mmCIF file of C-alpha atoms in Angstrom:
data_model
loop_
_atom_site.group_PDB
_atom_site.id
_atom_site.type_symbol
_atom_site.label_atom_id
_atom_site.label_comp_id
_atom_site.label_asym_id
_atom_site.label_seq_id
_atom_site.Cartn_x
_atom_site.Cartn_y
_atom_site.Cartn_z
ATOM 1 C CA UNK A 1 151.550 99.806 150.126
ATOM 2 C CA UNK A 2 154.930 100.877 151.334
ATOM 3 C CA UNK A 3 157.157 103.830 150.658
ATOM 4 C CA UNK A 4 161.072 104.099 150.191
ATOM 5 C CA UNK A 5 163.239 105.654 152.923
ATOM 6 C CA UNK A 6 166.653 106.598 153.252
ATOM 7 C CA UNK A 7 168.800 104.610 156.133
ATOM 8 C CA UNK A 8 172.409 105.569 157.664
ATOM 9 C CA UNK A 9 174.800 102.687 158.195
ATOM 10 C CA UNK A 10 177.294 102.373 161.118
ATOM 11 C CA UNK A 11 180.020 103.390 158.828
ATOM 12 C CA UNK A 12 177.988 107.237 157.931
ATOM 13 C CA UNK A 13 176.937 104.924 154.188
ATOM 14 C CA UNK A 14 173.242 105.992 153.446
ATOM 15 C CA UNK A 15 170.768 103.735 151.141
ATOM 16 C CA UNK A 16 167.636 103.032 150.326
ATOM 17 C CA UNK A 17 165.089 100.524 151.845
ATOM 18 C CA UNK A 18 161.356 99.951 151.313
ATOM 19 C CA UNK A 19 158.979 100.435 154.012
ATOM 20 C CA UNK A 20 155.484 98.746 154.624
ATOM 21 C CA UNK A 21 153.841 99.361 157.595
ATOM 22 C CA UNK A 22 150.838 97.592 159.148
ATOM 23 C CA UNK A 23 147.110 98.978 159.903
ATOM 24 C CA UNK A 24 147.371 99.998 163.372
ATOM 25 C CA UNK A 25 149.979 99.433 166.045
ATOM 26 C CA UNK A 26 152.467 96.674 164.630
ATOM 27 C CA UNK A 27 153.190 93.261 166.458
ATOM 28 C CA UNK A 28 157.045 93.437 165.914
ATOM 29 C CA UNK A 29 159.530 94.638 163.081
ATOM 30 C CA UNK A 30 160.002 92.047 160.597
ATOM 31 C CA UNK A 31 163.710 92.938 157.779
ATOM 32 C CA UNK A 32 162.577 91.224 154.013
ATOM 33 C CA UNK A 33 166.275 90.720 152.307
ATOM 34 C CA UNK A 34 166.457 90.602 148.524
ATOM 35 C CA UNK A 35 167.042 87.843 146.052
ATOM 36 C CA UNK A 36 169.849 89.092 143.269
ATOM 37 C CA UNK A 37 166.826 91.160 141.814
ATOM 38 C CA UNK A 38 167.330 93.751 144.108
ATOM 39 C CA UNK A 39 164.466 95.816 145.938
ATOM 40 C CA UNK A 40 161.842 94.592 142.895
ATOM 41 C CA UNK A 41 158.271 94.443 142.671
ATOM 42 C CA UNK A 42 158.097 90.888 144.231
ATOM 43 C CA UNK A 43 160.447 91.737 147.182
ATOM 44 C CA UNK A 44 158.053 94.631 147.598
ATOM 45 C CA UNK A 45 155.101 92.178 147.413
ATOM 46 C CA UNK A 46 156.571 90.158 150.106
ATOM 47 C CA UNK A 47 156.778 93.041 152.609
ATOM 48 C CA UNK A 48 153.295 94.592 151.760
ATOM 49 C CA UNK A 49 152.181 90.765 152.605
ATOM 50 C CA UNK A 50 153.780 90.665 155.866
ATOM 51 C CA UNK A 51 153.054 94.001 156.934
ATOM 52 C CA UNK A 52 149.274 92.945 156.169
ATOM 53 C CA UNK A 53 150.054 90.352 158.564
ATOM 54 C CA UNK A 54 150.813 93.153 161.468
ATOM 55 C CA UNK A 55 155.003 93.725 160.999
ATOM 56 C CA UNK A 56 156.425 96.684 160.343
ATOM 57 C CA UNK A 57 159.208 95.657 157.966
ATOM 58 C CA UNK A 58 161.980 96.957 155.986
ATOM 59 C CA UNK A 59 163.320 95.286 152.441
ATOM 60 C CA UNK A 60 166.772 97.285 152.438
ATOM 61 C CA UNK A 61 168.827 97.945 148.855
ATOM 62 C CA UNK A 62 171.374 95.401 149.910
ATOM 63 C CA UNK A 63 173.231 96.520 145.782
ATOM 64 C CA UNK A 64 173.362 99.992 146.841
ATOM 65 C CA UNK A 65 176.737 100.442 147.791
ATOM 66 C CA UNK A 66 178.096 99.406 144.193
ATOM 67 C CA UNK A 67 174.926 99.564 142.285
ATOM 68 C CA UNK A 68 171.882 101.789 143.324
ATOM 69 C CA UNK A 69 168.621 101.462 141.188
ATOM 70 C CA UNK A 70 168.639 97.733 141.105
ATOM 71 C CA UNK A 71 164.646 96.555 140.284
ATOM 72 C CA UNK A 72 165.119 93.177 137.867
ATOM 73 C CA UNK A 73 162.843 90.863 136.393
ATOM 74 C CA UNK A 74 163.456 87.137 136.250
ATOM 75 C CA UNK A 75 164.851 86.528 132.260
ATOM 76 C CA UNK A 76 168.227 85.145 131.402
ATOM 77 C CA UNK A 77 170.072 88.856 130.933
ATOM 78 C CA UNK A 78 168.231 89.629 134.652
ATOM 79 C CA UNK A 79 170.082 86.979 136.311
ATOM 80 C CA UNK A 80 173.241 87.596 134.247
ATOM 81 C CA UNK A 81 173.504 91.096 135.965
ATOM 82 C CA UNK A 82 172.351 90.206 139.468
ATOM 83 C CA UNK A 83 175.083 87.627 139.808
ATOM 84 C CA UNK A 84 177.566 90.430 138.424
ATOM 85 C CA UNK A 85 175.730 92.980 141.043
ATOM 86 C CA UNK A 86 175.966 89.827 144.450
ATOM 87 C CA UNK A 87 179.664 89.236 143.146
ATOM 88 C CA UNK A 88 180.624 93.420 143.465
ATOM 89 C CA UNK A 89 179.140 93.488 147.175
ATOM 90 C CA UNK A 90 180.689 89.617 147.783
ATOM 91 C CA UNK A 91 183.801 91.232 147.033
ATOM 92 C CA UNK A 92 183.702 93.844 149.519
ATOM 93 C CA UNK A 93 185.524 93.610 152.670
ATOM 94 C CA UNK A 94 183.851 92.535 155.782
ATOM 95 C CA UNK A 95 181.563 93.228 156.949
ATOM 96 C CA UNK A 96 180.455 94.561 154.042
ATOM 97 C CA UNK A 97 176.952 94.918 153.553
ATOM 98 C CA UNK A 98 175.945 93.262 156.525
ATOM 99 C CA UNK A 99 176.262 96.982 157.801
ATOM 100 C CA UNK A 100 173.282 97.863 155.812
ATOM 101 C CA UNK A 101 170.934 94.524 157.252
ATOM 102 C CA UNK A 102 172.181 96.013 160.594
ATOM 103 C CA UNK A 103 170.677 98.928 159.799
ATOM 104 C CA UNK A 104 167.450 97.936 158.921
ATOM 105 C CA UNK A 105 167.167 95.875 161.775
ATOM 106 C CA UNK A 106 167.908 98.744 163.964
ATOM 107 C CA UNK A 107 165.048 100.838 161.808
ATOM 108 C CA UNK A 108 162.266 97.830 162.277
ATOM 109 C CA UNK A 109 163.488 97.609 165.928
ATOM 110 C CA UNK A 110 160.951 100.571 166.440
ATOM 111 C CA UNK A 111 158.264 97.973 166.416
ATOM 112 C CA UNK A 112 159.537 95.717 169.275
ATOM 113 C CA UNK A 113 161.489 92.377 168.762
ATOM 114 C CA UNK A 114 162.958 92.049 165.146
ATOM 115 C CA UNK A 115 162.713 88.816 163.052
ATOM 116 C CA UNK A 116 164.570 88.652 159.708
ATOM 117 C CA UNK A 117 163.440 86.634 156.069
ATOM 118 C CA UNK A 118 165.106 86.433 153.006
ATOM 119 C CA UNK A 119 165.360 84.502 149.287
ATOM 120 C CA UNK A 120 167.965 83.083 147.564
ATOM 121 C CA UNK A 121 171.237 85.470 147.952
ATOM 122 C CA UNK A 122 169.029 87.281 150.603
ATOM 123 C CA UNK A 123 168.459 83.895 152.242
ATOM 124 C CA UNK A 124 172.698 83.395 152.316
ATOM 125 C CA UNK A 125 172.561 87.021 154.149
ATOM 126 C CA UNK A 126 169.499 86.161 156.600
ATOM 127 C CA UNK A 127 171.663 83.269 157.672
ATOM 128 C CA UNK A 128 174.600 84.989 158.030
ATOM 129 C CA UNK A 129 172.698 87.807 160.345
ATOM 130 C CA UNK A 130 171.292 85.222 162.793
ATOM 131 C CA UNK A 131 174.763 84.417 163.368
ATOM 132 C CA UNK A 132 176.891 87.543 163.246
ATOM 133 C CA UNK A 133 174.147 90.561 163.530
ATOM 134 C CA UNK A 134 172.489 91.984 166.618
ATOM 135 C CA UNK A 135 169.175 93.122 167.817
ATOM 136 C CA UNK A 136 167.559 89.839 166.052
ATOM 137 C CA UNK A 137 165.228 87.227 167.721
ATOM 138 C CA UNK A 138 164.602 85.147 164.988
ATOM 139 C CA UNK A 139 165.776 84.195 161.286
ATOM 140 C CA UNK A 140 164.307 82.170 158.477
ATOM 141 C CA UNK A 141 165.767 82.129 155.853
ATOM 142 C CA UNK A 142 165.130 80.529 152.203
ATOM 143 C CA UNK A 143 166.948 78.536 149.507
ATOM 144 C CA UNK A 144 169.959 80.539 150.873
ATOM 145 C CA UNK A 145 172.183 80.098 148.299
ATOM 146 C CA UNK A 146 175.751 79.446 149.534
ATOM 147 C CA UNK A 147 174.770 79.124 153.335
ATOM 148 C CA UNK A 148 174.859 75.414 153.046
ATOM 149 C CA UNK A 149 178.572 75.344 152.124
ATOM 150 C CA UNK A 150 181.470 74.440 154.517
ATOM 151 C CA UNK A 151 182.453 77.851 155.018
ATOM 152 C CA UNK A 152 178.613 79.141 155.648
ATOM 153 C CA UNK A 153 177.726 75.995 157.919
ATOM 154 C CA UNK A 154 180.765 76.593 160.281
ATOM 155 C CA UNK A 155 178.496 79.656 161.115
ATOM 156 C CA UNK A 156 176.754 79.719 164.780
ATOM 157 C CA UNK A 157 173.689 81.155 164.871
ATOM 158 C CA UNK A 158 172.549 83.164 168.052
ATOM 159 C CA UNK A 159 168.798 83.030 167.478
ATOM 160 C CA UNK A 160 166.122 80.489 166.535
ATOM 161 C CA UNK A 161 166.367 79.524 162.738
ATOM 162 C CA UNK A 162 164.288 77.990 160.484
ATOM 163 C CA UNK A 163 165.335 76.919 156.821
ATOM 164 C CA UNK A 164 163.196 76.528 153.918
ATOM 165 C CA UNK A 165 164.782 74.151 150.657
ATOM 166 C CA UNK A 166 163.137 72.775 147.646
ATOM 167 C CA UNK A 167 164.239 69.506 146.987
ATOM 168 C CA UNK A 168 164.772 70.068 142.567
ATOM 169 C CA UNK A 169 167.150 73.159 143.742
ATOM 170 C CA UNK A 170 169.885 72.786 141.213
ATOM 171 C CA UNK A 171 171.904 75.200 143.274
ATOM 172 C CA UNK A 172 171.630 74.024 146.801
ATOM 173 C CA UNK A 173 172.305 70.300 146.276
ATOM 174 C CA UNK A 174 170.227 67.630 148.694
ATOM 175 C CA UNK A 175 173.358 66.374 149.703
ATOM 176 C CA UNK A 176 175.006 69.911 151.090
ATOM 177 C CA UNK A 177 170.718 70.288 152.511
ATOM 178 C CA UNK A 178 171.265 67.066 154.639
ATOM 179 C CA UNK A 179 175.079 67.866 155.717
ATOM 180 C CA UNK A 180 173.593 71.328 156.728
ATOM 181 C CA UNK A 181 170.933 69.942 158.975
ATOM 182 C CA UNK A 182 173.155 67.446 160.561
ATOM 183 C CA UNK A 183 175.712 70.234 161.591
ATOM 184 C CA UNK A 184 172.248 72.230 163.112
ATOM 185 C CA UNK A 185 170.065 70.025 164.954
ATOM 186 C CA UNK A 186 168.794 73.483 166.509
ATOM 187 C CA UNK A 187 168.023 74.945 163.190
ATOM 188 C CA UNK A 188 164.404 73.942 162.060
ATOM 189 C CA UNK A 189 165.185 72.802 158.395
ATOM 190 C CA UNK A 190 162.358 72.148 155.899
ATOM 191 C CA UNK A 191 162.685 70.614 152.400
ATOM 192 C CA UNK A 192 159.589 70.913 149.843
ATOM 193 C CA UNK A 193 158.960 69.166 146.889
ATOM 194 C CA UNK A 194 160.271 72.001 144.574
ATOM 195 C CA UNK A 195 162.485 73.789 142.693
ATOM 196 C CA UNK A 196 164.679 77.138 143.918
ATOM 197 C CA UNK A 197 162.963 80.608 144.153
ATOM 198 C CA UNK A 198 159.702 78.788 144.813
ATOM 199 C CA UNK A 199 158.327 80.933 146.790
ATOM 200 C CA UNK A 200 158.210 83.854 143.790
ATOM 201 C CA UNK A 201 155.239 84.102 142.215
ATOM 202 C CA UNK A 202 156.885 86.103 139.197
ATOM 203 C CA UNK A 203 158.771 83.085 138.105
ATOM 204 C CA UNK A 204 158.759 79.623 136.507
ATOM 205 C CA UNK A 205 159.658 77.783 139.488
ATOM 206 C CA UNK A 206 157.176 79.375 141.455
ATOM 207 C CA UNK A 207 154.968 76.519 143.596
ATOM 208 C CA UNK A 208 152.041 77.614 145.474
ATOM 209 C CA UNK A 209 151.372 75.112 147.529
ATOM 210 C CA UNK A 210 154.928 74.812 148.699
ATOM 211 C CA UNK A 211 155.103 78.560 149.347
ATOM 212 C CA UNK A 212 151.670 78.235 151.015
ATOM 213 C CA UNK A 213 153.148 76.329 153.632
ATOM 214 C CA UNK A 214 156.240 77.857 154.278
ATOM 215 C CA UNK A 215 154.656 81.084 154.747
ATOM 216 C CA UNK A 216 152.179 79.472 156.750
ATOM 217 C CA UNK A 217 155.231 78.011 158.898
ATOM 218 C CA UNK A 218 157.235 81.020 159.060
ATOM 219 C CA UNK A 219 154.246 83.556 159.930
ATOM 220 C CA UNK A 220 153.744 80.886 162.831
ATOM 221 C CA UNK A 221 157.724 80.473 163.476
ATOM 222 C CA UNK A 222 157.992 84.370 163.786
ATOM 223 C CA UNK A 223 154.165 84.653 166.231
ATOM 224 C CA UNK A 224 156.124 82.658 168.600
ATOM 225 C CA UNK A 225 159.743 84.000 168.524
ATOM 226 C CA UNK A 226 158.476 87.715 168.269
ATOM 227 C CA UNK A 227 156.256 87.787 170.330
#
């Protein structure tokens, strides 16, 4: 079980992030980013998991700086207000709250080299932080939601990637999956037979042995890259 901390950003902005640590001396920092849920009892899940797994890792409030507190479910009305609480920090000018990712990678830094996983909107900012943030030495995002786009694919990334996307994802179209991986032939891209957030046991979608596998994959993707 992890604990909640307070973090600084560059910019003096202070926030929240959750905090699991490993038994014993950890292999490397690992930064969980949130779907639109915010910092919620699956998020928290997902770090306790991978800090089982040796990483020290942080699973910053990436609403705080318009809307502190967030901790959704998965109905209708909880996705209603997490789209109105991603659209808020969207909105803010760059670079926005990749100052608070940056931050938490400098905080998991403590443990060595720093790898960095997210879901859905959190998946769009993992992207976005192997191309634009530093201190990283590996990304994986998934079902990043946007990062497929023209605008998100003109990104560079500047350390190993690998993508995870369910093929019955209403919001990332196949199509934009496919243009994606032809624009990275250095990003490892894989596509599972399922639908978005599959990886999230606390919802509908949720497909085990799909997110069996691309844990497996990304626990080995991040053994060799953080090593």
């Amino acid at each position: 079980m992890g604990s909640f901390v307070e973090l600084q950003s560059a910019d003096g902005f202070r926030f929240p992030a959750y905090v699991a640590h490993p038994t014993g001396k950890p292999r490397a920092g690992l930064v969980v980013l949130q779907e639109i849920f915010g910092v919620n009892a699956h998020i928290r899940e997902v770090a306790d998991g991978y800090a089982a797994e040796g990483y020290l890792v942080v699973a910053p409030a990436t609403f705080h700086r318009t809307q502190a507190g967030v901790d959704l479910g998965y109905t209708q009305e909880d996705m209603t207000a997490g789209f109105g609480y991603k659209t808020a920090i969207e909105a803010l000018p760059a670079p926005g709250v990749l100052r608070d990712s940056q931050a938490a990678i400098g905080h998991a830094a403590q443990a060595g080299k720093v790898g960095i996983t997210g879901y859905c909107w959190g998946g769009l900012l993992s992207w976005r932080s192997a191309c634009l943030a530093s201190g990283l030495s590996a990304a994986a995002p998934y079902y990043g939601g946007g990062m497929t786009s023209a605008e998100e694919s003109a990104r560079t990334p500047t350390v190993p990637v690998m993508a995870h996307f369910g093929d019955q994802d209403h919001w990332i179209p196949m199509d934009t999956v496919e243009a994606f991986r032809a624009a990275h032939p250095e990003v490892t891209v894989h596509v599972y037979p399922a639908n978005h957030g599959f990886n999230c046991d606390h919802r509908g979608s949720y497909d085990a042995a799909s997110a069996k596998l691309a844990r497996d994959r990304t626990l080995a993707f991040f053994a060799e890259h953080l090593a």
